[in-house]
Amino acid sequence: MKIGVFDSGLGGLTVLTALTRALPSQDFVYLGDNANAPYGWKAPTEIYELTIAGVERLFREDCGLVILACNTASAVALHDLQVNWLNPAAHRVLGVFVPVIEHLTRRDWGDNTPPTHTGLRDVALFATPATVRSGAFPRELHFRARDVTVAPQACTGLVEAIEAGDLDRAAEVARDHVAALLARLPAPQSAVLGCTHYPLVEAAFRAALPSATTLVSQPELIAASLGDYLKRHPRFAGGTGAVRYLTTGDPAIVGTRAAVFTGAPVAFEAA
């Protein structure tokens, strides 16, 4: 069965790359909502409506399972989507926060026991303004881990620089945001790259953070988590390794810009 991968733009390609590497025989359909990117500045109601539209489009491609490879959509829209809109008997939609929080707390998502001391102390979160405003990441973390400080940093301008292909500028923006966060939290134990665009400038984050800080990037965690999920839900697994790329933007322009993420242009189709 095909698995959909949805993102507001091209950042989800970092997740898709990890997924295809970990699950080479799985079929995937990628959808970038490039016509409406970026989501980071949009109102929650608009993010929810755009996310629903993207998920519905992937359902029409016969995707039984959709991964929201967009932290903003996961933070702002996923809960209401799952509770108030989705028919879980027919389809499933998963976000990208769960694998990171499981990794940080060493607790399974289904563990609903009270929060415990996990050894986790100070966590820096680098994310889009909408993800930070949602408060979803610290809320879910505090459900599982006690006495943890989360310092969020809204990384304005970073997604835009990456989508434009200006990685030198993006690295400079990343370093500026690390400096702003360290002024508030000088020695974070862990730092989370809470946007799937950010792995493209992971080296800039790593160099700017203290050497003792553990840097958590999402793609490999998401791939491992999906592999475990498919073992428990094998009806979504299988295929021939086929991958299609859809966009709400101009396929030629988007395909060319995708080379920043994939190393070569990608043949996108109009969604």
mmCIF file of C-alpha atoms in Angstrom:
data_model
loop_
_atom_site.group_PDB
_atom_site.id
_atom_site.type_symbol
_atom_site.label_atom_id
_atom_site.label_comp_id
_atom_site.label_asym_id
_atom_site.label_seq_id
_atom_site.Cartn_x
_atom_site.Cartn_y
_atom_site.Cartn_z
ATOM 1 C CA MET A 1 0.000 0.000 0.000
ATOM 2 C CA LYS A 2 1.154 3.533 -0.719
ATOM 3 C CA ILE A 3 2.116 5.804 2.173
ATOM 4 C CA GLY A 4 1.627 9.529 1.775
ATOM 5 C CA VAL A 5 4.174 12.070 2.968
ATOM 6 C CA PHE A 6 2.817 15.601 3.315
ATOM 7 C CA ASP A 7 4.742 18.817 3.862
ATOM 8 C CA SER A 8 4.058 22.503 3.462
ATOM 9 C CA GLY A 9 6.969 22.692 1.043
ATOM 10 C CA LEU A 10 10.182 20.800 0.399
ATOM 11 C CA GLY A 11 11.447 20.138 3.919
ATOM 12 C CA GLY A 12 9.611 16.832 4.038
ATOM 13 C CA LEU A 13 12.025 15.535 1.413
ATOM 14 C CA THR A 14 14.556 15.078 4.223
ATOM 15 C CA VAL A 15 12.073 12.705 5.856
ATOM 16 C CA LEU A 16 11.211 10.975 2.584
ATOM 17 C CA THR A 17 14.897 10.328 1.903
ATOM 18 C CA ALA A 18 15.250 8.634 5.285
ATOM 19 C CA LEU A 19 12.037 6.662 4.735
ATOM 20 C CA THR A 20 13.042 5.314 1.320
ATOM 21 C CA ARG A 21 16.468 4.377 2.647
ATOM 22 C CA ALA A 22 14.986 2.488 5.605
ATOM 23 C CA LEU A 23 12.027 0.986 3.692
ATOM 24 C CA PRO A 24 13.263 0.470 0.104
ATOM 25 C CA SER A 25 10.353 -1.761 -0.953
ATOM 26 C CA GLN A 26 7.638 0.594 0.323
ATOM 27 C CA ASP A 27 5.611 2.772 -2.078
ATOM 28 C CA PHE A 28 5.414 6.480 -1.230
ATOM 29 C CA VAL A 29 3.598 9.538 -2.578
ATOM 30 C CA TYR A 30 5.049 12.904 -1.597
ATOM 31 C CA LEU A 31 2.894 16.054 -1.634
ATOM 32 C CA GLY A 32 4.381 19.494 -1.111
ATOM 33 C CA ASP A 33 1.916 22.350 -0.670
ATOM 34 C CA ASN A 34 4.365 24.751 -2.255
ATOM 35 C CA ALA A 35 1.630 27.099 -3.451
ATOM 36 C CA ASN A 36 0.857 27.931 0.186
ATOM 37 C CA ALA A 37 4.285 27.601 1.800
ATOM 38 C CA PRO A 38 5.523 28.478 4.314
ATOM 39 C CA TYR A 39 3.019 27.529 7.028
ATOM 40 C CA GLY A 40 5.072 28.960 9.887
ATOM 41 C CA TRP A 41 3.397 32.365 9.853
ATOM 42 C CA LYS A 42 -0.178 31.257 9.154
ATOM 43 C CA ALA A 43 -3.123 31.242 11.555
ATOM 44 C CA PRO A 44 -4.047 27.898 13.145
ATOM 45 C CA THR A 45 -7.374 27.701 11.286
ATOM 46 C CA GLU A 46 -5.639 28.129 7.933
ATOM 47 C CA ILE A 47 -2.963 25.556 8.787
ATOM 48 C CA TYR A 48 -5.704 23.091 9.757
ATOM 49 C CA GLU A 49 -7.653 23.639 6.524
ATOM 50 C CA LEU A 50 -4.549 23.333 4.349
ATOM 51 C CA THR A 51 -3.454 20.192 6.172
ATOM 52 C CA ILE A 52 -6.869 18.588 5.713
ATOM 53 C CA ALA A 53 -6.767 19.444 2.004
ATOM 54 C CA GLY A 54 -3.311 17.900 1.627
ATOM 55 C CA VAL A 55 -4.250 14.736 3.493
ATOM 56 C CA GLU A 56 -7.441 14.336 1.441
ATOM 57 C CA ARG A 57 -5.401 14.662 -1.752
ATOM 58 C CA LEU A 58 -3.136 11.848 -0.637
ATOM 59 C CA PHE A 59 -6.124 9.711 0.317
ATOM 60 C CA ARG A 60 -7.287 10.101 -3.274
ATOM 61 C CA GLU A 61 -3.945 8.611 -4.322
ATOM 62 C CA ASP A 62 -4.936 5.489 -2.353
ATOM 63 C CA CYS A 63 -2.618 6.253 0.535
ATOM 64 C CA GLY A 64 -4.003 4.415 3.542
ATOM 65 C CA LEU A 65 -1.460 6.053 5.848
ATOM 66 C CA VAL A 66 -0.191 9.644 5.696
ATOM 67 C CA ILE A 67 2.844 11.049 7.503
ATOM 68 C CA LEU A 68 2.671 14.762 8.285
ATOM 69 C CA ALA A 69 6.342 15.477 7.562
ATOM 70 C CA CYS A 70 5.743 19.041 8.696
ATOM 71 C CA ASN A 71 6.190 20.011 12.325
ATOM 72 C CA THR A 72 3.891 22.999 11.978
ATOM 73 C CA ALA A 73 1.039 20.838 10.676
ATOM 74 C CA SER A 74 1.779 18.187 13.302
ATOM 75 C CA ALA A 75 1.812 20.743 16.117
ATOM 76 C CA VAL A 76 -1.186 22.801 15.056
ATOM 77 C CA ALA A 77 -3.517 20.462 13.157
ATOM 78 C CA LEU A 78 -2.826 16.802 13.931
ATOM 79 C CA HIS A 79 -4.719 16.406 17.217
ATOM 80 C CA ASP A 80 -7.960 17.968 15.965
ATOM 81 C CA LEU A 81 -7.599 16.146 12.665
ATOM 82 C CA GLN A 82 -7.324 12.786 14.408
ATOM 83 C CA VAL A 83 -10.081 13.444 16.958
ATOM 84 C CA ASN A 84 -12.668 15.367 14.956
ATOM 85 C CA TRP A 85 -12.157 14.498 11.293
ATOM 86 C CA LEU A 86 -10.310 11.256 10.638
ATOM 87 C CA ASN A 87 -11.999 7.862 10.315
ATOM 88 C CA PRO A 88 -9.256 5.619 11.781
ATOM 89 C CA ALA A 89 -10.944 2.492 10.472
ATOM 90 C CA ALA A 90 -10.262 3.691 6.933
ATOM 91 C CA HIS A 91 -7.076 5.763 7.192
ATOM 92 C CA ARG A 92 -4.342 6.762 9.606
ATOM 93 C CA VAL A 93 -2.415 10.030 9.902
ATOM 94 C CA LEU A 94 0.795 10.267 11.931
ATOM 95 C CA GLY A 95 2.905 13.259 12.894
ATOM 96 C CA VAL A 96 6.593 13.846 13.483
ATOM 97 C CA PHE A 97 6.674 14.881 17.150
ATOM 98 C CA VAL A 98 6.005 11.425 18.568
ATOM 99 C CA PRO A 99 9.328 9.768 17.582
ATOM 100 C CA VAL A 100 11.317 12.716 18.959
ATOM 101 C CA ILE A 101 9.494 12.770 22.305
ATOM 102 C CA GLU A 102 9.770 8.991 22.640
ATOM 103 C CA HIS A 103 13.497 9.300 21.929
ATOM 104 C CA LEU A 104 14.029 12.092 24.471
ATOM 105 C CA THR A 105 11.972 10.574 27.286
ATOM 106 C CA ARG A 106 12.691 6.874 26.566
ATOM 107 C CA ARG A 107 8.962 6.262 26.974
ATOM 108 C CA ASP A 108 6.535 4.758 24.490
ATOM 109 C CA TRP A 109 3.766 7.063 23.294
ATOM 110 C CA GLY A 110 1.130 4.694 24.647
ATOM 111 C CA ASP A 111 2.578 4.866 28.161
ATOM 112 C CA ASN A 112 -0.025 6.965 29.988
ATOM 113 C CA THR A 113 1.467 6.683 33.450
ATOM 114 C CA PRO A 114 2.254 9.979 35.238
ATOM 115 C CA PRO A 115 5.369 11.929 34.218
ATOM 116 C CA THR A 116 8.594 10.654 35.723
ATOM 117 C CA HIS A 117 12.166 11.779 36.171
ATOM 118 C CA THR A 118 13.776 10.625 32.945
ATOM 119 C CA GLY A 119 17.161 12.296 33.316
ATOM 120 C CA LEU A 120 16.114 14.930 30.803
ATOM 121 C CA ARG A 121 16.710 18.494 31.996
ATOM 122 C CA ASP A 122 17.078 21.388 29.568
ATOM 123 C CA VAL A 123 15.808 21.085 25.993
ATOM 124 C CA ALA A 124 16.210 23.688 23.260
ATOM 125 C CA LEU A 125 13.560 23.608 20.539
ATOM 126 C CA PHE A 126 14.301 25.272 17.205
ATOM 127 C CA ALA A 127 11.074 25.506 15.192
ATOM 128 C CA THR A 128 8.811 27.722 13.108
ATOM 129 C CA PRO A 129 6.840 30.528 14.799
ATOM 130 C CA ALA A 130 3.567 28.584 14.437
ATOM 131 C CA THR A 131 5.060 25.454 16.009
ATOM 132 C CA VAL A 132 6.387 27.494 18.925
ATOM 133 C CA ARG A 133 3.059 29.323 19.385
ATOM 134 C CA SER A 134 1.156 26.028 19.489
ATOM 135 C CA GLY A 135 2.975 24.916 22.633
ATOM 136 C CA ALA A 136 2.483 21.311 21.470
ATOM 137 C CA PHE A 137 6.058 20.123 21.923
ATOM 138 C CA PRO A 138 6.592 21.208 25.556
ATOM 139 C CA ARG A 139 3.046 20.124 26.450
ATOM 140 C CA GLU A 140 3.575 16.583 25.161
ATOM 141 C CA LEU A 141 7.044 16.411 26.686
ATOM 142 C CA HIS A 142 5.765 17.471 30.111
ATOM 143 C CA PHE A 143 3.081 14.775 29.981
ATOM 144 C CA ARG A 144 5.925 12.245 30.137
ATOM 145 C CA ALA A 145 8.931 13.846 31.813
ATOM 146 C CA ARG A 146 9.136 15.818 35.058
ATOM 147 C CA ASP A 147 11.343 18.817 35.802
ATOM 148 C CA VAL A 148 12.255 19.538 32.196
ATOM 149 C CA THR A 149 12.843 23.055 30.952
ATOM 150 C CA VAL A 150 11.958 23.621 27.286
ATOM 151 C CA ALA A 151 13.363 26.761 25.678
ATOM 152 C CA PRO A 152 11.716 27.372 22.295
ATOM 153 C CA GLN A 153 13.310 29.505 19.602
ATOM 154 C CA ALA A 154 11.128 30.650 16.709
ATOM 155 C CA CYS A 155 13.512 30.563 13.746
ATOM 156 C CA THR A 156 12.118 33.340 11.591
ATOM 157 C CA GLY A 157 13.532 33.489 8.075
ATOM 158 C CA LEU A 158 15.170 30.058 8.139
ATOM 159 C CA VAL A 159 12.641 28.051 6.116
ATOM 160 C CA GLU A 160 12.446 30.846 3.554
ATOM 161 C CA ALA A 161 16.239 30.890 3.081
ATOM 162 C CA ILE A 162 16.369 27.102 2.721
ATOM 163 C CA GLU A 163 13.455 26.957 0.264
ATOM 164 C CA ALA A 164 15.189 29.648 -1.789
ATOM 165 C CA GLY A 165 18.283 27.448 -1.971
ATOM 166 C CA ASP A 166 20.484 29.999 -0.200
ATOM 167 C CA LEU A 167 22.155 27.641 2.258
ATOM 168 C CA ASP A 168 24.918 30.117 3.143
ATOM 169 C CA ARG A 169 22.284 32.601 4.261
ATOM 170 C CA ALA A 170 20.345 29.811 5.977
ATOM 171 C CA ALA A 171 23.429 28.787 7.950
ATOM 172 C CA GLU A 172 23.913 32.391 9.052
ATOM 173 C CA VAL A 173 20.264 32.603 10.154
ATOM 174 C CA ALA A 174 20.620 29.319 12.059
ATOM 175 C CA ARG A 175 23.684 30.580 13.906
ATOM 176 C CA ASP A 176 21.873 33.786 14.867
ATOM 177 C CA HIS A 177 18.975 31.807 16.322
ATOM 178 C CA VAL A 178 21.314 29.549 18.285
ATOM 179 C CA ALA A 179 22.999 32.629 19.750
ATOM 180 C CA ALA A 180 19.603 34.060 20.750
ATOM 181 C CA LEU A 181 18.627 30.828 22.475
ATOM 182 C CA LEU A 182 21.945 30.389 24.275
ATOM 183 C CA ALA A 183 21.487 33.850 25.764
ATOM 184 C CA ARG A 184 18.483 32.369 27.597
ATOM 185 C CA LEU A 185 19.675 28.780 28.062
ATOM 186 C CA PRO A 186 23.478 28.678 27.916
ATOM 187 C CA ALA A 187 23.963 24.916 28.209
ATOM 188 C CA PRO A 188 21.026 22.901 26.860
ATOM 189 C CA GLN A 189 21.304 19.176 27.451
ATOM 190 C CA SER A 190 19.512 18.463 24.158
ATOM 191 C CA ALA A 191 18.566 20.557 21.137
ATOM 192 C CA VAL A 192 15.751 19.535 18.810
ATOM 193 C CA LEU A 193 15.609 20.596 15.172
ATOM 194 C CA GLY A 194 11.821 20.878 15.116
ATOM 195 C CA CYS A 195 11.369 21.501 11.416
ATOM 196 C CA THR A 196 12.123 19.058 8.630
ATOM 197 C CA HIS A 197 13.871 21.800 6.647
ATOM 198 C CA TYR A 198 16.519 22.289 9.308
ATOM 199 C CA PRO A 199 18.601 19.137 8.673
ATOM 200 C CA LEU A 200 19.978 20.927 5.605
ATOM 201 C CA VAL A 201 21.841 23.293 7.940
ATOM 202 C CA GLU A 202 22.366 20.810 10.745
ATOM 203 C CA ALA A 203 26.116 21.424 10.608
ATOM 204 C CA ALA A 204 25.575 25.126 11.345
ATOM 205 C CA PHE A 205 23.424 24.282 14.377
ATOM 206 C CA ARG A 206 25.963 21.716 15.565
ATOM 207 C CA ALA A 207 28.878 24.121 15.278
ATOM 208 C CA ALA A 208 27.052 26.915 17.101
ATOM 209 C CA LEU A 209 25.796 24.783 19.995
ATOM 210 C CA PRO A 210 27.955 23.707 22.948
ATOM 211 C CA SER A 211 29.824 20.485 22.254
ATOM 212 C CA ALA A 212 28.096 18.788 25.201
ATOM 213 C CA THR A 213 24.626 19.429 23.754
ATOM 214 C CA THR A 214 23.020 16.425 22.065
ATOM 215 C CA LEU A 215 21.503 17.460 18.748
ATOM 216 C CA VAL A 216 18.290 15.664 17.799
ATOM 217 C CA SER A 217 17.340 15.663 14.119
ATOM 218 C CA GLN A 218 14.116 14.036 12.997
ATOM 219 C CA PRO A 219 14.400 12.108 9.701
ATOM 220 C CA GLU A 220 16.128 8.922 10.925
ATOM 221 C CA LEU A 221 13.970 8.819 14.081
ATOM 222 C CA ILE A 222 10.819 9.093 11.965
ATOM 223 C CA ALA A 223 12.012 6.357 9.610
ATOM 224 C CA ALA A 224 12.762 3.992 12.476
ATOM 225 C CA SER A 225 9.420 4.772 14.089
ATOM 226 C CA LEU A 226 7.531 4.106 10.844
ATOM 227 C CA GLY A 227 9.341 0.799 10.448
ATOM 228 C CA ASP A 228 8.128 -0.245 13.897
ATOM 229 C CA TYR A 229 4.620 0.998 13.117
ATOM 230 C CA LEU A 230 4.432 -1.075 9.937
ATOM 231 C CA LYS A 231 5.424 -4.202 11.852
ATOM 232 C CA ARG A 232 2.429 -3.594 14.124
ATOM 233 C CA HIS A 233 0.143 -2.526 11.249
ATOM 234 C CA PRO A 234 1.266 -4.620 8.275
ATOM 235 C CA ARG A 235 -1.810 -3.723 6.197
ATOM 236 C CA PHE A 236 -0.084 -0.436 5.333
ATOM 237 C CA ALA A 237 3.192 -2.065 4.292
ATOM 238 C CA GLY A 238 4.391 -3.262 0.934
ATOM 239 C CA GLY A 239 4.912 -2.216 -2.646
ATOM 240 C CA THR A 240 7.688 -2.084 -5.189
ATOM 241 C CA GLY A 241 9.651 0.928 -3.968
ATOM 242 C CA ALA A 242 7.834 3.347 -6.292
ATOM 243 C CA VAL A 243 7.880 7.036 -5.343
ATOM 244 C CA ARG A 244 5.779 9.834 -6.854
ATOM 245 C CA TYR A 245 6.145 13.543 -6.216
ATOM 246 C CA LEU A 246 3.178 15.948 -6.263
ATOM 247 C CA THR A 247 3.053 19.694 -5.686
ATOM 248 C CA THR A 248 0.413 22.398 -5.511
ATOM 249 C CA GLY A 249 2.988 24.752 -7.015
ATOM 250 C CA ASP A 250 4.651 24.871 -10.406
ATOM 251 C CA PRO A 251 6.090 21.367 -10.959
ATOM 252 C CA ALA A 252 9.071 22.568 -12.990
ATOM 253 C CA ILE A 253 10.102 25.238 -10.480
ATOM 254 C CA VAL A 254 9.513 22.991 -7.467
ATOM 255 C CA GLY A 255 11.385 20.104 -9.088
ATOM 256 C CA THR A 256 14.407 22.315 -9.718
ATOM 257 C CA ARG A 257 14.392 23.682 -6.168
ATOM 258 C CA ALA A 258 14.149 20.154 -4.795
ATOM 259 C CA ALA A 259 17.750 19.605 -5.873
ATOM 260 C CA VAL A 260 18.830 21.516 -2.753
ATOM 261 C CA PHE A 261 17.309 18.679 -0.695
ATOM 262 C CA THR A 262 17.984 15.667 -2.904
ATOM 263 C CA GLY A 263 21.144 16.528 -4.798
ATOM 264 C CA ALA A 264 19.405 16.427 -8.186
ATOM 265 C CA PRO A 265 16.200 17.819 -9.720
ATOM 266 C CA VAL A 266 13.028 15.820 -9.041
ATOM 267 C CA ALA A 267 10.181 15.171 -11.482
ATOM 268 C CA PHE A 268 7.164 16.643 -9.730
ATOM 269 C CA GLU A 269 3.608 16.375 -10.982
ATOM 270 C CA ALA A 270 0.806 18.891 -10.504
ATOM 271 C CA ALA A 271 -1.419 17.957 -7.594
#
